[in-house]
C-alpha positions as CSV (number, residue, x, y, z in Angstrom):
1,X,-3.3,3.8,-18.7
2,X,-5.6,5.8,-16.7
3,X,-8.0,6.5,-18.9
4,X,-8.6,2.4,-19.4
5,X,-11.6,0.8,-17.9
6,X,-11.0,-2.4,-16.5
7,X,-12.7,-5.0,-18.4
8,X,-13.3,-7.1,-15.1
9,X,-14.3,-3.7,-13.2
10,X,-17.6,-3.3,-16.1
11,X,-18.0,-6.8,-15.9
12,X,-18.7,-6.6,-12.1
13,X,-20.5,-3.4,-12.4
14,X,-22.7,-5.1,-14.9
15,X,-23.3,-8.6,-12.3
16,X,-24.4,-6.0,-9.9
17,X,-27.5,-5.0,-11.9
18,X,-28.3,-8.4,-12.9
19,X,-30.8,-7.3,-15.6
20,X,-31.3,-8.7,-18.5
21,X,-29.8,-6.0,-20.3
22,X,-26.6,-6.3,-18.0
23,X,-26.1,-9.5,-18.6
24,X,-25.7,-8.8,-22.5
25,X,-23.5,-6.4,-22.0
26,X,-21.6,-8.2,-19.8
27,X,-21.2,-11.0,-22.5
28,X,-20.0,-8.2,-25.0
29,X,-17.4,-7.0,-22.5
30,X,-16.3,-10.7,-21.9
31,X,-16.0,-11.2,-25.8
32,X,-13.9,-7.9,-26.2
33,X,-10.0,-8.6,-27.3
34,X,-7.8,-7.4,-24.5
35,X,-6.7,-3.5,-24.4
36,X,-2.9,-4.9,-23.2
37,X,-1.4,-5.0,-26.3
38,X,1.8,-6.0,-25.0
39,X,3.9,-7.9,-28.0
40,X,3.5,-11.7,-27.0
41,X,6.7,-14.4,-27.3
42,X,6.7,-16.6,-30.7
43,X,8.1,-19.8,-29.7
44,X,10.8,-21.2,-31.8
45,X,9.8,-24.8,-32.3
46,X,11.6,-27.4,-34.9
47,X,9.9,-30.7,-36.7
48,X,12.0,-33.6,-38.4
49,X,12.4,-33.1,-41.9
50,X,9.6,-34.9,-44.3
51,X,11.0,-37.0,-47.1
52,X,10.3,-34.8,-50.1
53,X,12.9,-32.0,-47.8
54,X,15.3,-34.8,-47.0
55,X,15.5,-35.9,-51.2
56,X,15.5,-31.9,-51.6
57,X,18.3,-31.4,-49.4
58,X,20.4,-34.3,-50.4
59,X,20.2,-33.2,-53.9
60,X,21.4,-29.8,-53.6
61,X,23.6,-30.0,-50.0
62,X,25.5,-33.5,-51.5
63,X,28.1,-32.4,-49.0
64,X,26.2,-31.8,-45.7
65,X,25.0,-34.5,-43.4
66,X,21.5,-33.7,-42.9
67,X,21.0,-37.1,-41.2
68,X,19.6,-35.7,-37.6
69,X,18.9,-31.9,-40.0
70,X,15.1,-30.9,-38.4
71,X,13.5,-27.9,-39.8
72,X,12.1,-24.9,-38.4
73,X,8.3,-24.3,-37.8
74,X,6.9,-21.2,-36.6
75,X,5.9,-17.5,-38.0
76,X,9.4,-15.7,-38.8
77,X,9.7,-12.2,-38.4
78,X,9.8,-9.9,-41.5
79,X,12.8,-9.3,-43.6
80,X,14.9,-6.3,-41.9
81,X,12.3,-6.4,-38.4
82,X,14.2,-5.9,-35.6
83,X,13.4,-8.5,-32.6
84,X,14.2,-9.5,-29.2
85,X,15.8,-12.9,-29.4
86,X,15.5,-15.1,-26.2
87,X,18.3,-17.7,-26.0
88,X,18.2,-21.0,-24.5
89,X,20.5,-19.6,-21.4
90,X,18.2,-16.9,-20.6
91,X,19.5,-14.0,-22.1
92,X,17.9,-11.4,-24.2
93,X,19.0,-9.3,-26.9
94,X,18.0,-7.2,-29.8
95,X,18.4,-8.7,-33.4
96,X,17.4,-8.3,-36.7
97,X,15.9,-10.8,-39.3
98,X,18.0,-10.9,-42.3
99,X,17.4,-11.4,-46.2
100,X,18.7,-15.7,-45.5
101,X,16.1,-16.0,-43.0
102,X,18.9,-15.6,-40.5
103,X,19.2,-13.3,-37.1
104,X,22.0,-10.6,-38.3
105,X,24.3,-11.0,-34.8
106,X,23.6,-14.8,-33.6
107,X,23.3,-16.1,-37.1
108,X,20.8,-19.3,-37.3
109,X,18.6,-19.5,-34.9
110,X,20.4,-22.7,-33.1
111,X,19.7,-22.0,-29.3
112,X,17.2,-19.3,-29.7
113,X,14.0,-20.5,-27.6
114,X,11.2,-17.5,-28.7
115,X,11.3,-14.0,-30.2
116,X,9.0,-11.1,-29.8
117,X,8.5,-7.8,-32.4
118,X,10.1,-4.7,-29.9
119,X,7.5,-3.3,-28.2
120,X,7.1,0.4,-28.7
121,X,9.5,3.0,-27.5
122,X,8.7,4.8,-23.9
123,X,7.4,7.9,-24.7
124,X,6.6,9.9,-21.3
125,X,5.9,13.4,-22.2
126,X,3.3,12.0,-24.9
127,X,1.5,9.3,-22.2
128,X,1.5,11.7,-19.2
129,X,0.7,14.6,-20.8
C-alpha cells in the first residue's frame, strides 16, 4: 500500500495552505470513497412475518407451525458465492450460498450473526514486486 496517499495526510497538506484553492480541494479529498476496500460484514437480521406471508405459509406448509416463523431481511449473497459465515458463538468459517437460499455446510442460516464476500487471495510476489 505504499504507493497510497493518505487521504487525511492531503487533507492536512491542504489546511496548511489555507487558500482558497486548498480548501476546495480539501473538500474533494473529504468527498472521495475510501481506497480500503476491505469487504465489510452484512448483518443477518430477521423481521416477524406480515400477514399476506403468514396466509402464504399456512396455505402451502399446512404441516409446519410457523406461529413464532420470522423471516429474513438483508442482502443474500449470490447463488454459488462463497462467504465467510460468522456464527452467533464467534466462529468463522467459509461457506457457500446455495440454489434454496441456504449456506451449503450450516444449512439455514439459524445462528449465523453476519456474512462477508472472501476478500481477495494474498498475492505477495504481485503486491511487492
Amino acid at each position: 500500500m505504499d504507493d497510497y496517499i493518505s487521504r487525511q495526510a492531503a487533507i492536512a497538506i491542504a489546511d496548511a495552505y489555507m487558500t482558497e484553492d486548498a480548501m476546495d480541494i480539501r473538500d474533494e479529498l473529504a468527498a472521495l470513497p475510501s481506497a480500503d476496500v476491505k469487504p465489510k460484514w452484512v448483518p443477518v437480521k430477521t423481521r416477524p412475518m406480515t400477514e399476506e406471508e403468514r396466509i402464504y405459509y399456512a396455505e402451502h406448509l399446512p404441516d409446519y407451525d410457523i406461529s413464532d416463523l420470522e423471516m429474513y431481511d438483508f442482502l443474500l449473497p449470490s447463488e454459488g458465492e462463497d462467504i465467510l459465515v460468522c456464527h452467533k458463538s464467534g466462529a468463522i468459517w467459509v461457506d457457500r450460498m446455495d440454489s434454496d437460499g441456504d449456506l451449503e455446510d450450516h444449512g439455514d442460516w439459524g445462528g449465523i450473526v453476519a456474512w462477508m464476500p472472501m476478500p481477495e487471495p494474498y498475492r505477495g510476489s504481485e503486491i511487492n514486486g
